[in-house]
Short mmCIF file of C-alpha atoms in Angstrom, two decimals:
data_model
loop_
_atom_site.label_atom_id
_atom_site.label_comp_id
_atom_site.label_asym_id
_atom_site.label_seq_id
_atom_site.Cartn_x
_atom_site.Cartn_y
_atom_site.Cartn_z
CA GLN A 1 21.86 23.93 23.53
CA ALA A 2 22.60 20.34 22.84
CA GLN A 3 24.69 19.54 19.50
CA LEU A 4 25.72 16.55 17.75
CA VAL A 5 28.28 16.28 15.08
CA GLU A 6 28.93 13.31 13.14
CA SER A 7 32.06 12.39 11.25
CA GLY A 8 33.95 9.51 9.60
CA GLY A 9 31.90 8.97 6.66
CA GLY A 10 33.27 8.66 3.15
CA LEU A 11 33.74 6.33 0.06
CA VAL A 12 34.65 2.72 0.92
CA LYS A 13 35.02 -0.28 -1.07
CA PRO A 14 32.80 -3.27 -0.60
CA GLY A 15 34.10 -5.46 2.30
CA GLY A 16 35.57 -2.62 3.87
CA SER A 17 35.14 -1.04 7.27
CA LEU A 18 34.56 2.46 8.91
CA ARG A 19 34.09 3.85 12.08
CA LEU A 20 31.86 6.59 12.54
CA SER A 21 31.99 9.22 15.33
CA CYS A 22 29.49 11.51 16.93
CA ALA A 23 30.85 14.27 19.15
CA ALA A 24 28.12 15.60 21.62
CA SER A 25 28.01 18.90 23.42
CA GLY A 26 25.88 21.12 25.34
CA PHE A 27 24.29 18.37 27.71
CA ILE A 28 25.60 15.60 30.26
CA PHE A 29 26.27 13.01 27.59
CA SER A 30 26.56 9.94 30.07
CA ASP A 31 22.81 10.68 31.19
CA TYR A 32 21.47 9.84 27.85
CA TYR A 33 20.61 6.77 25.77
CA MET A 34 22.10 7.35 22.06
CA THR A 35 21.23 6.00 18.81
CA TRP A 36 22.19 5.53 15.21
CA ILE A 37 19.59 5.89 12.38
CA ARG A 38 20.57 5.67 8.71
CA GLN A 39 18.78 6.94 5.51
CA ALA A 40 19.68 5.44 2.10
CA PRO A 41 19.34 8.03 -0.76
CA GLY A 42 15.85 8.79 -1.64
CA LYS A 43 14.43 6.35 1.15
CA GLY A 44 13.07 6.41 4.68
CA LEU A 45 14.71 6.27 7.94
CA GLU A 46 16.11 3.13 9.41
CA TRP A 47 16.75 2.74 13.13
CA LEU A 48 19.98 0.63 13.61
CA SER A 49 21.11 0.71 17.24
CA TYR A 50 21.00 2.24 20.57
CA ILE A 51 23.16 2.19 23.67
CA SER A 52 22.44 3.22 27.18
CA GLY A 53 24.05 6.00 29.08
CA SER A 54 26.32 3.68 30.92
CA GLY A 55 27.02 1.51 27.93
CA ARG A 56 25.75 -1.49 29.53
CA ILE A 57 22.59 -1.78 27.55
CA ILE A 58 22.88 -2.15 23.65
CA TYR A 59 20.34 -3.24 21.18
CA TYR A 60 20.61 -3.62 17.24
CA THR A 61 18.09 -4.12 14.45
CA ASP A 62 18.39 -7.69 13.10
CA SER A 63 19.67 -6.76 9.67
CA ILE A 64 22.94 -5.41 11.09
CA LYS A 65 23.64 -7.82 13.93
CA GLY A 66 27.36 -9.17 13.78
CA ARG A 67 28.58 -6.54 11.26
CA PHE A 68 27.83 -3.34 13.19
CA THR A 69 29.12 -2.47 16.87
CA ILE A 70 28.02 0.72 18.72
CA SER A 71 30.10 2.06 21.58
CA ARG A 72 30.51 5.25 23.73
CA ASP A 73 33.08 7.00 25.56
CA ASN A 74 31.63 9.25 28.11
CA ALA A 75 34.77 10.86 29.03
CA LYS A 76 35.09 12.07 25.55
CA ASN A 77 31.26 12.84 24.99
CA SER A 78 31.45 10.70 21.98
CA LEU A 79 29.49 7.83 20.34
CA TYR A 80 30.77 5.42 17.82
CA LEU A 81 29.54 2.91 15.10
CA GLN A 82 32.10 0.45 13.76
CA ILE A 83 30.93 -0.93 10.55
CA ASN A 84 32.60 -3.84 9.12
CA SER A 85 32.02 -5.83 5.84
CA LEU A 86 30.37 -3.10 4.07
CA ARG A 87 27.82 -3.62 1.26
CA ALA A 88 26.43 -1.48 -1.55
CA GLU A 89 23.01 -1.35 0.70
CA ASP A 90 25.01 0.31 3.53
CA THR A 91 25.16 3.26 1.40
CA ALA A 92 23.34 5.97 3.51
CA VAL A 93 23.35 9.00 5.38
CA TYR A 94 24.14 7.91 9.14
CA TYR A 95 22.70 10.16 11.85
CA CYS A 96 23.16 9.92 15.49
CA ALA A 97 20.63 11.04 17.84
CA ARG A 98 20.05 11.56 21.44
CA ASP A 99 16.90 9.64 23.03
CA SER A 100 15.56 11.93 25.72
CA GLY A 101 13.22 9.07 26.81
CA SER A 102 15.96 6.64 28.08
CA GLY A 103 15.04 4.02 25.49
CA SER A 104 11.58 5.04 24.59
CA PHE A 105 12.66 6.42 21.26
CA ARG A 106 12.23 10.09 21.64
CA PHE A 107 14.95 11.28 19.45
CA ASP A 108 15.06 14.93 20.24
CA TYR A 109 18.45 16.15 19.06
CA TRP A 110 20.07 14.86 15.63
CA GLY A 111 23.28 15.50 13.98
CA GLN A 112 23.61 16.76 10.47
CA GLY A 113 24.49 13.19 9.43
CA THR A 114 27.56 11.69 7.65
CA LEU A 115 27.43 10.13 4.17
CA VAL A 116 28.55 6.64 3.63
CA THR A 117 29.11 5.41 -0.07
CA VAL A 118 30.02 1.84 -0.57
CA SER A 119 31.12 1.25 -4.08
CA SER A 120 34.02 -0.16 -6.11
CA GLN B 1 9.23 -3.12 3.81
CA SER B 2 8.81 -1.15 6.91
CA ALA B 3 7.38 -2.57 9.71
CA LEU B 4 4.86 0.34 10.09
CA THR B 5 2.71 1.44 7.25
CA GLN B 6 2.14 5.02 6.23
CA PRO B 7 0.52 6.49 3.17
CA ALA B 8 3.15 7.35 0.57
CA SER B 9 1.65 10.95 0.20
CA VAL B 10 -0.92 13.29 1.36
CA SER B 11 -2.03 16.83 0.35
CA GLY B 12 -3.79 19.82 1.29
CA SER B 13 -4.47 23.36 0.81
CA PRO B 14 -3.23 26.16 3.15
CA GLY B 15 -5.48 26.39 6.05
CA GLN B 16 -6.91 23.04 5.93
CA SER B 17 -6.34 20.18 8.15
CA ILE B 18 -4.69 16.77 7.15
CA THR B 19 -4.08 13.45 9.09
CA ILE B 20 -1.25 10.99 8.29
CA SER B 21 -1.85 7.42 9.65
CA CYS B 22 0.62 5.12 11.02
CA THR B 23 -0.51 1.36 11.12
CA GLY B 24 1.22 -1.25 13.31
CA THR B 25 0.44 -4.31 15.23
CA SER B 26 -0.18 -5.20 18.90
CA ASN B 27 3.51 -5.87 19.44
CA ASP B 28 4.28 -2.17 18.62
CA ILE B 29 1.47 0.65 18.26
CA GLY B 30 -1.10 -1.33 19.92
CA GLY B 31 1.01 -2.40 22.77
CA HIS B 32 2.80 0.70 23.85
CA ASN B 33 2.39 4.61 24.09
CA TYR B 34 6.03 5.04 22.79
CA VAL B 35 4.85 6.51 19.48
CA SER B 36 6.81 9.42 18.00
CA TRP B 37 6.73 11.37 14.83
CA TYR B 38 9.34 13.23 13.08
CA GLN B 39 9.32 16.00 10.27
CA GLN B 40 12.06 16.00 7.75
CA HIS B 41 12.61 18.70 5.19
CA PRO B 42 14.77 18.12 2.07
CA GLY B 43 18.44 17.69 2.96
CA LYS B 44 17.99 18.20 6.60
CA ALA B 45 17.97 15.90 9.67
CA PRO B 46 14.51 14.75 10.91
CA LYS B 47 13.05 16.94 13.87
CA LEU B 48 10.93 15.45 16.64
CA ILE B 49 7.25 16.81 16.66
CA ILE B 50 5.42 14.33 18.58
CA PHE B 51 6.58 11.88 21.32
CA GLU B 52 4.71 9.43 23.61
CA VAL B 53 1.70 9.40 21.13
CA THR B 54 0.37 12.70 22.14
CA ASN B 55 3.18 15.03 23.41
CA ARG B 56 4.68 17.97 21.73
CA PRO B 57 8.23 19.10 22.52
CA SER B 58 8.75 22.55 23.61
CA GLY B 59 8.72 25.08 20.63
CA VAL B 60 6.71 22.66 18.36
CA SER B 61 3.58 24.35 17.14
CA SER B 62 0.33 23.38 18.44
CA ARG B 63 -1.11 22.95 14.93
CA PHE B 64 0.42 19.44 15.45
CA SER B 65 -1.09 16.95 17.22
CA GLY B 66 -0.84 13.08 17.69
CA SER B 67 -3.52 10.27 18.77
CA LYS B 68 -3.75 6.53 18.73
CA SER B 69 -6.50 3.99 18.31
CA ALA B 70 -5.73 0.27 18.60
CA ASN B 71 -2.84 -0.47 16.15
CA THR B 72 -3.07 2.84 14.34
CA ALA B 73 -1.29 6.12 15.17
CA SER B 74 -2.20 9.32 13.68
CA LEU B 75 -0.66 12.70 13.20
CA THR B 76 -2.86 15.70 12.51
CA ILE B 77 -1.64 19.01 11.25
CA SER B 78 -4.16 21.88 11.31
CA GLY B 79 -4.22 25.28 9.56
CA LEU B 80 -1.68 23.84 7.04
CA GLN B 81 1.18 26.23 5.99
CA ALA B 82 3.64 26.05 3.24
CA GLU B 83 6.45 25.38 5.58
CA ASP B 84 4.67 22.13 6.62
CA GLU B 85 5.55 20.51 3.28
CA ALA B 86 7.98 17.92 4.21
CA ASP B 87 8.44 14.09 4.90
CA TYR B 88 6.77 12.83 8.14
CA TYR B 89 7.79 9.48 9.79
CA CYS B 90 6.27 7.71 12.56
CA CYS B 91 8.22 5.58 15.01
CA SER B 92 7.24 3.06 17.65
CA TYR B 93 8.89 0.81 20.35
CA ARG B 94 8.37 -2.86 19.51
CA SER B 95 8.34 -5.82 21.77
CA ASP B 96 10.48 -8.26 19.80
CA ASN B 97 14.33 -8.43 18.81
CA SER B 98 14.32 -5.26 17.11
CA PRO B 99 13.05 -2.78 19.39
CA CYS B 100 12.35 0.36 17.21
CA ALA B 101 10.59 0.58 13.98
CA PHE B 102 10.11 3.42 11.63
CA GLY B 103 7.19 3.91 9.33
CA GLY B 104 8.19 4.33 5.60
CA GLY B 105 7.38 7.97 5.53
CA THR B 106 4.70 10.30 4.03
CA LYS B 107 5.44 13.06 1.71
CA LEU B 108 3.10 15.96 2.51
CA THR B 109 2.32 18.52 -0.28
CA VAL B 110 0.68 21.99 0.42
CA LEU B 111 -1.18 22.88 -2.52
#
């Protein structure tokens, strides 16, 4: 059974940085595209970024380009999201998810989420 | 503002059927069959219930079905049950610089 566990969230001051991690288990991690999705309090889902199994294909939503960096370490079965220049509007639960459709946005397994709060 | 438009809320009584629409453009829903639907209960992670417009993952009830016509995708839930009360989100591939879009979400209330 596939499992995803996010970590790295917390309270950060505006302008600060965070690195979120997602530990994968129960499947061949390198075979799958992985994605980050966030949900602000009381709001809907927002897709942020995805990365191919090899790491060679990466896409971001326009609103985060230049501040967020997705990466993966297949040897450690881990996915990462580096977030810089944090703003209040980045406050959200951040989910990692597996894309079983190889970039077709079939997110079949999700982590429990990690909460990022940006406040002074 | 979400790229895909969903009704904010729908409701139905147990046993009834409801349909949630998700309207986009020819750059997303109308141009591809990569439309998926997710169910989210309060405080929980979303769950995939439909992928590629009409397909159900293993373990998802056959009461959930998906369809598409032109630029609008739809999720139908038949035989409504109390546990179906949740938020539902559509998602589509987009052929532009941001390749994935979610709808704003629909809150389903089972009366």
